Amino acid sequence: AQTFEEIGVADFFYRNRDIAGFTSPSRAVFSAIRELVENSLDAAEDVGALPDVRVWMFKKGETTSGVSIYKVRVEDNGSGVPPQSIPSAFGKVLFGSKFKLRQARGTFGLGGTMAILYGQITTNKPVKVISSAGGPKAFAYKLMIDVERNRPIVLSRKVLNNGSGWRGTIIELHLEGDYLRAMPKVLEYLKQTALVNPHANITFVDPKGRLYVFSKATEDVPRPPKETKPHPYGVDVELLQRLIRATNCRNMLDFLRAHFHRVGEVMAKRFLESAGLDALRDPRSLTHDEVVQLSQEMKSFKWFLPPDASCLSPLGEELLRAGIAKELRPEFIAVCQRKPSAYSGHPFIVECAMAYGGDIPKAEYFTLYRFANRIPLLYDEASDVSFKVIRSINWSRYKISSDMPIAIFVHICSTKVPYKTIGKEFIADRQEVKREILFGIREVARQVQRFLSKREKAERQRKR
Amino acid sequence: AQTFEEIGVADFFYRNRDIAGFTSPSRAVFSAIRELVENSLDAAEDVGALPDVRVWMFKKGETTSGVSIYKVRVEDNGSGVPPQSIPSAFGKVLFGSKFKLRQARGTFGLGGTMAILYGQITTNKPVKVISSAGGPKAFAYKLMIDVERNRPIVLSRKVLNNGSGWRGTIIELHLEGDYLRAMPKVLEYLKQTALVNPHANITFVDPKGRLYVFSKATEDVPRPPKETKPHPYGVDVELLQRLIRATNCRNMLDFLRAHFHRVGEVMAKRFLESAGLDALRDPRSLTHDEVVQLSQEMKSFKWFLPPDASCLSPLGEELLRAGIAKELRPEFIAVCQRKPSAYSGHPFIVECAMAYGGDIPKAEYFTLYRFANRIPLLYDEASDVSFKVIRSINWSRYKISSDMPIAIFVHICSTKVPYKTIGKEFIADRQEVKREILFGIREVARQVQRFLSKREKAERQRKR
Ligand SMILES: Nc1ncnc2c1ncn2[C@@H]1O[C@H](COP(=O)(O)OP(=O)(O)OP(=O)(O)O)[C@@H](O)[C@H]1O
Ligand SMILES: Nc1ncnc2c1ncn2[C@@H]1O[C@H](COP(=O)(O)OP(=O)(O)OP(=O)(O)O)[C@@H](O)[C@H]1O
Ligand SMILES: [Mg+2]
Ligand SMILES: [Mg+2]
């Protein structure tokens, strides 16, 4: 007969490492560095600091079967983590500070913890975390993860004098890895991260002691993204029930104005009228079926204003142009920032660019650079929504052929990037996102077409 | 300042629907049917029955914004679920009976529950489950999921007289969906499921009342897969610690023989000698560092026997050939079953086939059919390890060109299929798996090459 069991969530990710991007020793090196660097960038932006992220990798030995063991150390000047939250932040899966509706690189609450988990199951060494919020004290922890119960095991905790008022976090972990195979992807990742984060200083010392420096190109800190409320178009029954359970509002008018994005008094009244709901009704008195009806009415009410994207922090055309120029030195760059749109109530902005010539190689097909919330996506390109859009375009209409030296950039920023995988390899093809990418790429394709025909004309005139 | 929160695992999958394959109303229809059908097939095989799975979809209405609401009903003749386990099996994520090292379609403990969760958040209707193990009673539950706490909410529970001794499970759920867009994929899924499960009867009635019948082609039930123990090459420190905590063995010799696959007395002694560990030592007395050393020594000991694959249940060359012949009526079929191999201690077998002509269309590239543990994989083909292998092959060596009417089949069966995504869209590229697929495809490519050159020769002789 069958035996039934329940497993914990950390145990789930321990058993299914491929899911979180830890398929092999080389992928593990990439994923570990990436997760830690993204946490550091988020932490620096949280306090409005120009990020200074330093990564070291030291070779520490080899296993008896010849796989290398590395120590990875990442140090940042971010917000630091409050001491009482350090054990859970690094020793518990689905614990974190990014579960809000706000644009950030982190979103799942498990990336950094997965890197620590992988390190622990391959080397059985604890992670070392040192963190301070800038006060007189800094806190140093040695932690392991209780995988079956998904909770931190604190091996040691020390309080240090922080005379210099240093603020930030240092993480040190050991893991089995294959740096040689991972190296090209790691360096490409850091290079592309620097491209879309020109305000950040990133340095990397690899196991051979080679230093790679990606220094900041600007002193301007990007406008920090703001937290937003859910938009009426993104509600479902579960969300409504949670809001009703937690609300202090005692009538529907206040409830709609207080909890939803861009719903003011006038709009709330208009909606309640059209839905046939009494404005003075206590939200907690709604029946099950009324909640379902409310959810459907909110989704279909035509007059709600689209989500405003002031809560988002896109790259901006100037920065995108500057980053591409620096990295690829192309002859021509076309850039386009689409107007804000939304899927399931989540606002998003798509930014596209197309570059021609310079250091861009001629290849069988265009070179595609994908980014989401200022992080580069380097794997599984063919499943990504951007790739599918590019493949669907008839390029001969723009007198562009796929073997030209052309690079295409797509960046999407949102309060919730619709990743298809836990390892953030690629983005799911949501209709609304697909449409915006298509319009963005068509716009830059037209600009490149104009550039090419001007060039051709000039070429022809020169020949006469 | 940051606010830290912890979310539950059901809440995690509620917030990240794209991850589990519920990206859009049309994808949701596909995913829901697929998850329920796979559970039914697993349940029938658990009791050695010839599966009889019936699927109905009824249109139940429309939301105010015009999205259709469907009722999905799936009935099977499987094992049934013990009444005390029904609420958790269908109302709790990461609860199930497939967490063992045994080949099955299910592996994560969340597929069916996710379909129920998606139905609940879009329609707020409970799921109905009726199940019996064949005894005098059947049990009917109405359930919902408490998303925040990841536990079932039992709305009603009835005990029914089961006079006819019926055995099986019936699931009824409502969900928002788009059957029109989903239809081609749903029908393709059922067709390909029938192809690799020729012992199963599958019927489907769609919302328009059209009946689709995929009747069984054989009465033979495949050899049921057996549960196996972990193989020494797949250990890590976490696994060893769990085994040591739970073991009744009081010396290392017994410990190795009792808990590991294909480790007998002689082998255990040889290993312990080479690792320098005392055979009489109590496993519970090992220190932290000794456990790490033991894990590394086990991974690198060259003389352990490879995992034996008697625990697996591959399709078999005959069945694969018969299934392809029935569906595509090709002129020629080459089939190859590779010898068992292993990755991370999990045994797997790769089966390949290549078919030429008949109903196979000429296209820009080969048609690829992918299967894992007897389920078809229909999405994100370009990220799958099989696709990458096929793209890496120089086909001109086999005088085959990609625009020929050729279909390639790859099936992998294992105690743990290395899926890359929770939605089981595609398989991660583990080195060992990649190698076996490459050798399998090369073998069938050679056979097709021989067939084509014979055909050509015959053609030429006829012309003279
Ligand atoms: N370098 C850091 N500085 C400050 N806080 C950090 C740092 N690293 C991690 N944290 C805190 O620990 C939490 C957990 O990190 P983790 O990477 O596991 O999840 P996440 O970043 O929230 O989401 P994701 O899984 O998408 O990465 C974060 O939410 C953050 O609050
Ligand atoms: N039709 C069925 N007959 C018998 N048992 C079932 C049926 N459907 C589900 N179950 C039981 O409920 C459990 C949970 O099912 P669920 O689909 O959520 O996870 P799973 O099948 O174990 O894994 P996966 O996430 O890979 O599908 C199963 O493990 C099985 O024990
Ligand atoms: Mg993170
Ligand atoms: Mg299942």
mmCIF file with all atom_site columns, N, CA and C in Angstrom, chain B residues 387-439:
data_model
loop_
_atom_site.group_PDB
_atom_site.id
_atom_site.type_symbol
_atom_site.label_atom_id
_atom_site.label_alt_id
_atom_site.label_comp_id
_atom_site.label_asym_id
_atom_site.label_entity_id
_atom_site.label_seq_id
_atom_site.pdbx_PDB_ins_code
_atom_site.Cartn_x
_atom_site.Cartn_y
_atom_site.Cartn_z
_atom_site.occupancy
_atom_site.B_iso_or_equiv
_atom_site.pdbx_formal_charge
_atom_site.auth_seq_id
_atom_site.auth_comp_id
_atom_site.auth_asym_id
_atom_site.auth_atom_id
_atom_site.pdbx_PDB_model_num
ATOM 1   N N  . PHE B 1 387 ? 16.883 18.376 -27.370 1.00 0.00 ? 387 PHE B N  1
ATOM 2   C CA . PHE B 1 387 ? 16.966 19.331 -28.472 1.00 0.00 ? 387 PHE B CA 1
ATOM 3   C C  . PHE B 1 387 ? 18.405 19.816 -28.644 1.00 0.00 ? 387 PHE B C  1
ATOM 4   N N  . LYS B 1 388 ? 19.039 20.085 -27.520 1.00 0.00 ? 388 LYS B N  1
ATOM 5   C CA . LYS B 1 388 ? 20.428 20.567 -27.589 1.00 0.00 ? 388 LYS B CA 1
ATOM 6   C C  . LYS B 1 388 ? 21.332 19.503 -28.186 1.00 0.00 ? 388 LYS B C  1
ATOM 7   N N  . VAL B 1 389 ? 21.079 18.247 -27.827 1.00 0.00 ? 389 VAL B N  1
ATOM 8   C CA . VAL B 1 389 ? 21.890 17.162 -28.387 1.00 0.00 ? 389 VAL B CA 1
ATOM 9   C C  . VAL B 1 389 ? 21.674 17.074 -29.898 1.00 0.00 ? 389 VAL B C  1
ATOM 10  N N  . ILE B 1 390 ? 20.426 17.112 -30.320 1.00 0.00 ? 390 ILE B N  1
ATOM 11  C CA . ILE B 1 390 ? 20.128 16.980 -31.753 1.00 0.00 ? 390 ILE B CA 1
ATOM 12  C C  . ILE B 1 390 ? 20.752 18.111 -32.543 1.00 0.00 ? 390 ILE B C  1
ATOM 13  N N  . ARG B 1 391 ? 20.693 19.323 -31.980 1.00 0.00 ? 391 ARG B N  1
ATOM 14  C CA . ARG B 1 391 ? 21.288 20.487 -32.656 1.00 0.00 ? 391 ARG B CA 1
ATOM 15  C C  . ARG B 1 391 ? 22.796 20.360 -32.750 1.00 0.00 ? 391 ARG B C  1
ATOM 16  N N  . SER B 1 392 ? 23.402 19.579 -31.821 1.00 0.00 ? 392 SER B N  1
ATOM 17  C CA . SER B 1 392 ? 24.870 19.515 -31.784 1.00 0.00 ? 392 SER B CA 1
ATOM 18  C C  . SER B 1 392 ? 25.411 18.490 -32.775 1.00 0.00 ? 392 SER B C  1
ATOM 19  N N  . ILE B 1 393 ? 24.538 17.685 -33.360 1.00 0.00 ? 393 ILE B N  1
ATOM 20  C CA . ILE B 1 393 ? 24.993 16.599 -34.232 1.00 0.00 ? 393 ILE B CA 1
ATOM 21  C C  . ILE B 1 393 ? 25.215 17.117 -35.641 1.00 0.00 ? 393 ILE B C  1
ATOM 22  N N  . ASN B 1 394 ? 26.308 16.627 -36.274 1.00 0.00 ? 394 ASN B N  1
ATOM 23  C CA . ASN B 1 394 ? 26.572 16.985 -37.669 1.00 0.00 ? 394 ASN B CA 1
ATOM 24  C C  . ASN B 1 394 ? 25.861 15.961 -38.553 1.00 0.00 ? 394 ASN B C  1
ATOM 25  N N  . TRP B 1 395 ? 24.655 16.290 -38.988 1.00 0.00 ? 395 TRP B N  1
ATOM 26  C CA . TRP B 1 395 ? 23.818 15.322 -39.683 1.00 0.00 ? 395 TRP B CA 1
ATOM 27  C C  . TRP B 1 395 ? 24.326 14.933 -41.047 1.00 0.00 ? 395 TRP B C  1
ATOM 28  N N  . SER B 1 396 ? 25.192 15.746 -41.627 1.00 0.00 ? 396 SER B N  1
ATOM 29  C CA . SER B 1 396 ? 25.677 15.384 -42.975 1.00 0.00 ? 396 SER B CA 1
ATOM 30  C C  . SER B 1 396 ? 26.528 14.116 -42.909 1.00 0.00 ? 396 SER B C  1
ATOM 31  N N  . ARG B 1 397 ? 27.075 13.810 -41.719 1.00 0.00 ? 397 ARG B N  1
ATOM 32  C CA . ARG B 1 397 ? 27.860 12.558 -41.599 1.00 0.00 ? 397 ARG B CA 1
ATOM 33  C C  . ARG B 1 397 ? 26.993 11.342 -41.846 1.00 0.00 ? 397 ARG B C  1
ATOM 34  N N  . TYR B 1 398 ? 25.693 11.487 -41.539 1.00 0.00 ? 398 TYR B N  1
ATOM 35  C CA . TYR B 1 398 ? 24.779 10.354 -41.722 1.00 0.00 ? 398 TYR B CA 1
ATOM 36  C C  . TYR B 1 398 ? 23.974 10.508 -43.014 1.00 0.00 ? 398 TYR B C  1
ATOM 37  N N  . LYS B 1 399 ? 24.411 11.429 -43.888 1.00 0.00 ? 399 LYS B N  1
ATOM 38  C CA . LYS B 1 399 ? 23.693 11.751 -45.128 1.00 0.00 ? 399 LYS B CA 1
ATOM 39  C C  . LYS B 1 399 ? 22.215 12.012 -44.862 1.00 0.00 ? 399 LYS B C  1
ATOM 40  N N  . ILE B 1 400 ? 21.989 12.690 -43.736 1.00 0.00 ? 400 ILE B N  1
ATOM 41  C CA . ILE B 1 400 ? 20.609 13.064 -43.387 1.00 0.00 ? 400 ILE B CA 1
ATOM 42  C C  . ILE B 1 400 ? 20.543 14.585 -43.379 1.00 0.00 ? 400 ILE B C  1
ATOM 43  N N  . SER B 1 401 ? 19.506 15.131 -43.977 1.00 0.00 ? 401 SER B N  1
ATOM 44  C CA . SER B 1 401 ? 19.377 16.591 -43.884 1.00 0.00 ? 401 SER B CA 1
ATOM 45  C C  . SER B 1 401 ? 18.111 16.936 -43.121 1.00 0.00 ? 401 SER B C  1
ATOM 46  N N  . SER B 1 402 ? 18.125 18.081 -42.456 1.00 0.00 ? 402 SER B N  1
ATOM 47  C CA . SER B 1 402 ? 17.083 18.392 -41.483 1.00 0.00 ? 402 SER B CA 1
ATOM 48  C C  . SER B 1 402 ? 15.739 18.652 -42.139 1.00 0.00 ? 402 SER B C  1
ATOM 49  N N  . ASP B 1 403 ? 15.673 18.768 -43.477 1.00 0.00 ? 403 ASP B N  1
ATOM 50  C CA . ASP B 1 403 ? 14.358 18.990 -44.066 1.00 0.00 ? 403 ASP B CA 1
ATOM 51  C C  . ASP B 1 403 ? 13.729 17.675 -44.548 1.00 0.00 ? 403 ASP B C  1
ATOM 52  N N  . MET B 1 404 ? 14.342 16.572 -44.205 1.00 0.00 ? 404 MET B N  1
ATOM 53  C CA . MET B 1 404 ? 13.749 15.271 -44.556 1.00 0.00 ? 404 MET B CA 1
ATOM 54  C C  . MET B 1 404 ? 12.556 15.010 -43.652 1.00 0.00 ? 404 MET B C  1
ATOM 55  N N  . PRO B 1 405 ? 11.606 14.164 -44.094 1.00 0.00 ? 405 PRO B N  1
ATOM 56  C CA . PRO B 1 405 ? 10.443 13.822 -43.244 1.00 0.00 ? 405 PRO B CA 1
ATOM 57  C C  . PRO B 1 405 ? 10.859 12.849 -42.150 1.00 0.00 ? 405 PRO B C  1
ATOM 58  N N  . ILE B 1 406 ? 11.499 13.404 -41.113 1.00 0.00 ? 406 ILE B N  1
ATOM 59  C CA . ILE B 1 406 ? 12.057 12.558 -40.054 1.00 0.00 ? 406 ILE B CA 1
ATOM 60  C C  . ILE B 1 406 ? 11.524 13.009 -38.692 1.00 0.00 ? 406 ILE B C  1
ATOM 61  N N  . ALA B 1 407 ? 11.145 12.019 -37.874 1.00 0.00 ? 407 ALA B N  1
ATOM 62  C CA . ALA B 1 407 ? 10.735 12.304 -36.497 1.00 0.00 ? 407 ALA B CA 1
ATOM 63  C C  . ALA B 1 407 ? 11.703 11.595 -35.566 1.00 0.00 ? 407 ALA B C  1
ATOM 64  N N  . ILE B 1 408 ? 12.098 12.274 -34.482 1.00 0.00 ? 408 ILE B N  1
ATOM 65  C CA . ILE B 1 408 ? 13.017 11.688 -33.510 1.00 0.00 ? 408 ILE B CA 1
ATOM 66  C C  . ILE B 1 408 ? 12.288 11.581 -32.183 1.00 0.00 ? 408 ILE B C  1
ATOM 67  N N  . PHE B 1 409 ? 12.423 10.408 -31.553 1.00 0.00 ? 409 PHE B N  1
ATOM 68  C CA . PHE B 1 409 ? 11.792 10.168 -30.256 1.00 0.00 ? 409 PHE B CA 1
ATOM 69  C C  . PHE B 1 409 ? 12.866 9.969  -29.207 1.00 0.00 ? 409 PHE B C  1
ATOM 70  N N  . VAL B 1 410 ? 12.682 10.608 -28.050 1.00 0.00 ? 410 VAL B N  1
ATOM 71  C CA . VAL B 1 410 ? 13.580 10.360 -26.929 1.00 0.00 ? 410 VAL B CA 1
ATOM 72  C C  . VAL B 1 410 ? 12.734 10.130 -25.682 1.00 0.00 ? 410 VAL B C  1
ATOM 73  N N  . HIS B 1 411 ? 12.950 8.988  -25.033 1.00 0.00 ? 411 HIS B N  1
ATOM 74  C CA . HIS B 1 411 ? 12.264 8.712  -23.773 1.00 0.00 ? 411 HIS B CA 1
ATOM 75  C C  . HIS B 1 411 ? 13.306 8.439  -22.711 1.00 0.00 ? 411 HIS B C  1
ATOM 76  N N  . ILE B 1 412 ? 13.174 9.076  -21.547 1.00 0.00 ? 412 ILE B N  1
ATOM 77  C CA . ILE B 1 412 ? 14.070 8.788  -20.432 1.00 0.00 ? 412 ILE B CA 1
ATOM 78  C C  . ILE B 1 412 ? 13.225 8.303  -19.270 1.00 0.00 ? 412 ILE B C  1
ATOM 79  N N  . CYS B 1 413 ? 13.582 7.176  -18.687 1.00 0.00 ? 413 CYS B N  1
ATOM 80  C CA . CYS B 1 413 ? 12.899 6.760  -17.467 1.00 0.00 ? 413 CYS B CA 1
ATOM 81  C C  . CYS B 1 413 ? 13.930 6.648  -16.361 1.00 0.00 ? 413 CYS B C  1
ATOM 82  N N  . SER B 1 414 ? 13.509 7.063  -15.163 1.00 0.00 ? 414 SER B N  1
ATOM 83  C CA . SER B 1 414 ? 14.441 7.126  -14.056 1.00 0.00 ? 414 SER B CA 1
ATOM 84  C C  . SER B 1 414 ? 13.692 7.166  -12.732 1.00 0.00 ? 414 SER B C  1
ATOM 85  N N  . THR B 1 415 ? 14.423 6.870  -11.657 1.00 0.00 ? 415 THR B N  1
ATOM 86  C CA . THR B 1 415 ? 13.802 7.017  -10.337 1.00 0.00 ? 415 THR B CA 1
ATOM 87  C C  . THR B 1 415 ? 13.647 8.501  -10.012 1.00 0.00 ? 415 THR B C  1
ATOM 88  N N  . LYS B 1 416 ? 14.359 9.359  -10.755 1.00 0.00 ? 416 LYS B N  1
ATOM 89  C CA . LYS B 1 416 ? 14.249 10.816 -10.534 1.00 0.00 ? 416 LYS B CA 1
ATOM 90  C C  . LYS B 1 416 ? 14.583 11.519 -11.844 1.00 0.00 ? 416 LYS B C  1
ATOM 91  N N  . VAL B 1 417 ? 13.598 11.921 -12.588 1.00 0.00 ? 417 VAL B N  1
ATOM 92  C CA . VAL B 1 417 ? 13.841 12.634 -13.837 1.00 0.00 ? 417 VAL B CA 1
ATOM 93  C C  . VAL B 1 417 ? 14.333 14.043 -13.489 1.00 0.00 ? 417 VAL B C  1
ATOM 94  N N  . PRO B 1 418 ? 15.475 14.470 -14.049 1.00 0.00 ? 418 PRO B N  1
ATOM 95  C CA . PRO B 1 418 ? 16.004 15.792 -13.678 1.00 0.00 ? 418 PRO B CA 1
ATOM 96  C C  . PRO B 1 418 ? 15.289 16.920 -14.422 1.00 0.00 ? 418 PRO B C  1
ATOM 97  N N  . TYR B 1 419 ? 14.013 17.139 -14.069 1.00 0.00 ? 419 TYR B N  1
ATOM 98  C CA . TYR B 1 419 ? 13.274 18.253 -14.679 1.00 0.00 ? 419 TYR B CA 1
ATOM 99  C C  . TYR B 1 419 ? 13.942 19.571 -14.279 1.00 0.00 ? 419 TYR B C  1
ATOM 100 N N  . LYS B 1 420 ? 13.832 20.537 -15.203 1.00 0.00 ? 420 LYS B N  1
ATOM 101 C CA . LYS B 1 420 ? 14.400 21.857 -14.938 1.00 0.00 ? 420 LYS B CA 1
ATOM 102 C C  . LYS B 1 420 ? 13.341 22.752 -14.334 1.00 0.00 ? 420 LYS B C  1
ATOM 103 N N  . THR B 1 421 ? 12.036 22.439 -14.548 1.00 0.00 ? 421 THR B N  1
ATOM 104 C CA . THR B 1 421 ? 10.975 23.300 -14.059 1.00 0.00 ? 421 THR B CA 1
ATOM 105 C C  . THR B 1 421 ? 9.936  22.485 -13.303 1.00 0.00 ? 421 THR B C  1
ATOM 106 N N  . ILE B 1 422 ? 9.245  23.150 -12.431 1.00 0.00 ? 422 ILE B N  1
ATOM 107 C CA . ILE B 1 422 ? 8.194  22.538 -11.624 1.00 0.00 ? 422 ILE B CA 1
ATOM 108 C C  . ILE B 1 422 ? 7.056  22.063 -12.519 1.00 0.00 ? 422 ILE B C  1
ATOM 109 N N  . GLY B 1 423 ? 6.840  22.758 -13.610 1.00 0.00 ? 423 GLY B N  1
ATOM 110 C CA . GLY B 1 423 ? 5.763  22.395 -14.529 1.00 0.00 ? 423 GLY B CA 1
ATOM 111 C C  . GLY B 1 423 ? 6.162  21.257 -15.455 1.00 0.00 ? 423 GLY B C  1
ATOM 112 N N  . LYS B 1 424 ? 7.308  20.631 -15.232 1.00 0.00 ? 424 LYS B N  1
ATOM 113 C CA . LYS B 1 424 ? 7.793  19.502 -16.020 1.00 0.00 ? 424 LYS B CA 1
ATOM 114 C C  . LYS B 1 424 ? 7.784  19.805 -17.518 1.00 0.00 ? 424 LYS B C  1
ATOM 115 N N  . GLU B 1 425 ? 8.217  21.010 -17.891 1.00 0.00 ? 425 GLU B N  1
ATOM 116 C CA . GLU B 1 425 ? 8.222  21.340 -19.304 1.00 0.00 ? 425 GLU B CA 1
ATOM 117 C C  . GLU B 1 425 ? 9.415  20.720 -20.032 1.00 0.00 ? 425 GLU B C  1
ATOM 118 N N  . PHE B 1 426 ? 10.598 20.717 -19.370 1.00 0.00 ? 426 PHE B N  1
ATOM 119 C CA . PHE B 1 426 ? 11.755 20.162 -20.073 1.00 0.00 ? 426 PHE B CA 1
ATOM 120 C C  . PHE B 1 426 ? 12.786 19.670 -19.083 1.00 0.00 ? 426 PHE B C  1
ATOM 121 N N  . ILE B 1 427 ? 13.801 18.967 -19.615 1.00 0.00 ? 427 ILE B N  1
ATOM 122 C CA . ILE B 1 427 ? 14.775 18.273 -18.774 1.00 0.00 ? 427 ILE B CA 1
ATOM 123 C C  . ILE B 1 427 ? 16.096 19.017 -18.784 1.00 0.00 ? 427 ILE B C  1
ATOM 124 N N  . ALA B 1 428 ? 16.699 19.109 -17.598 1.00 0.00 ? 428 ALA B N  1
ATOM 125 C CA . ALA B 1 428 ? 17.968 19.822 -17.447 1.00 0.00 ? 428 ALA B CA 1
ATOM 126 C C  . ALA B 1 428 ? 19.084 19.043 -18.142 1.00 0.00 ? 428 ALA B C  1
ATOM 127 N N  . ASP B 1 429 ? 20.138 19.768 -18.577 1.00 0.00 ? 429 ASP B N  1
ATOM 128 C CA . ASP B 1 429 ? 21.174 19.040 -19.285 1.00 0.00 ? 429 ASP B CA 1
ATOM 129 C C  . ASP B 1 429 ? 22.270 18.550 -18.349 1.00 0.00 ? 429 ASP B C  1
ATOM 130 N N  . ARG B 1 430 ? 21.992 17.441 -17.708 1.00 0.00 ? 430 ARG B N  1
ATOM 131 C CA . ARG B 1 430 ? 22.984 16.725 -16.921 1.00 0.00 ? 430 ARG B CA 1
ATOM 132 C C  . ARG B 1 430 ? 23.905 15.994 -17.885 1.00 0.00 ? 430 ARG B C  1
ATOM 133 N N  . GLN B 1 431 ? 25.205 16.050 -17.611 1.00 0.00 ? 431 GLN B N  1
ATOM 134 C CA . GLN B 1 431 ? 26.190 15.461 -18.527 1.00 0.00 ? 431 GLN B CA 1
ATOM 135 C C  . GLN B 1 431 ? 25.906 14.010 -18.878 1.00 0.00 ? 431 GLN B C  1
ATOM 136 N N  . GLU B 1 432 ? 25.612 13.196 -17.838 1.00 0.00 ? 432 GLU B N  1
ATOM 137 C CA . GLU B 1 432 ? 25.435 11.765 -18.079 1.00 0.00 ? 432 GLU B CA 1
ATOM 138 C C  . GLU B 1 432 ? 24.220 11.509 -18.972 1.00 0.00 ? 432 GLU B C  1
ATOM 139 N N  . VAL B 1 433 ? 23.174 12.299 -18.779 1.00 0.00 ? 433 VAL B N  1
ATOM 140 C CA . VAL B 1 433 ? 21.950 12.139 -19.568 1.00 0.00 ? 433 VAL B CA 1
ATOM 141 C C  . VAL B 1 433 ? 22.228 12.558 -21.009 1.00 0.00 ? 433 VAL B C  1
ATOM 142 N N  . LYS B 1 434 ? 22.917 13.674 -21.156 1.00 0.00 ? 434 LYS B N  1
ATOM 143 C CA . LYS B 1 434 ? 23.264 14.189 -22.484 1.00 0.00 ? 434 LYS B CA 1
ATOM 144 C C  . LYS B 1 434 ? 24.026 13.141 -23.282 1.00 0.00 ? 434 LYS B C  1
ATOM 145 N N  . ARG B 1 435 ? 24.960 12.470 -22.625 1.00 0.00 ? 435 ARG B N  1
ATOM 146 C CA . ARG B 1 435 ? 25.820 11.501 -23.318 1.00 0.00 ? 435 ARG B CA 1
ATOM 147 C C  . ARG B 1 435 ? 24.986 10.325 -23.808 1.00 0.00 ? 435 ARG B C  1
ATOM 148 N N  . GLU B 1 436 ? 24.088 9.830  -22.971 1.00 0.00 ? 436 GLU B N  1
ATOM 149 C CA . GLU B 1 436 ? 23.291 8.665  -23.370 1.00 0.00 ? 436 GLU B CA 1
ATOM 150 C C  . GLU B 1 436 ? 22.366 9.012  -24.531 1.00 0.00 ? 436 GLU B C  1
ATOM 151 N N  . ILE B 1 437 ? 21.777 10.210 -24.493 1.00 0.00 ? 437 ILE B N  1
ATOM 152 C CA . ILE B 1 437 ? 20.880 10.616 -25.583 1.00 0.00 ? 437 ILE B CA 1
ATOM 153 C C  . ILE B 1 437 ? 21.678 10.734 -26.870 1.00 0.00 ? 437 ILE B C  1
ATOM 154 N N  . LEU B 1 438 ? 22.872 11.283 -26.783 1.00 0.00 ? 438 LEU B N  1
ATOM 155 C CA . LEU B 1 438 ? 23.720 11.430 -27.964 1.00 0.00 ? 438 LEU B CA 1
ATOM 156 C C  . LEU B 1 438 ? 24.030 10.066 -28.577 1.00 0.00 ? 438 LEU B C  1
ATOM 157 N N  . PHE B 1 439 ? 24.446 9.100  -27.754 1.00 0.00 ? 439 PHE B N  1
ATOM 158 C CA . PHE B 1 439 ? 24.779 7.763  -28.270 1.00 0.00 ? 439 PHE B CA 1
ATOM 159 C C  . PHE B 1 439 ? 23.543 7.082  -28.851 1.00 0.00 ? 439 PHE B C  1
#
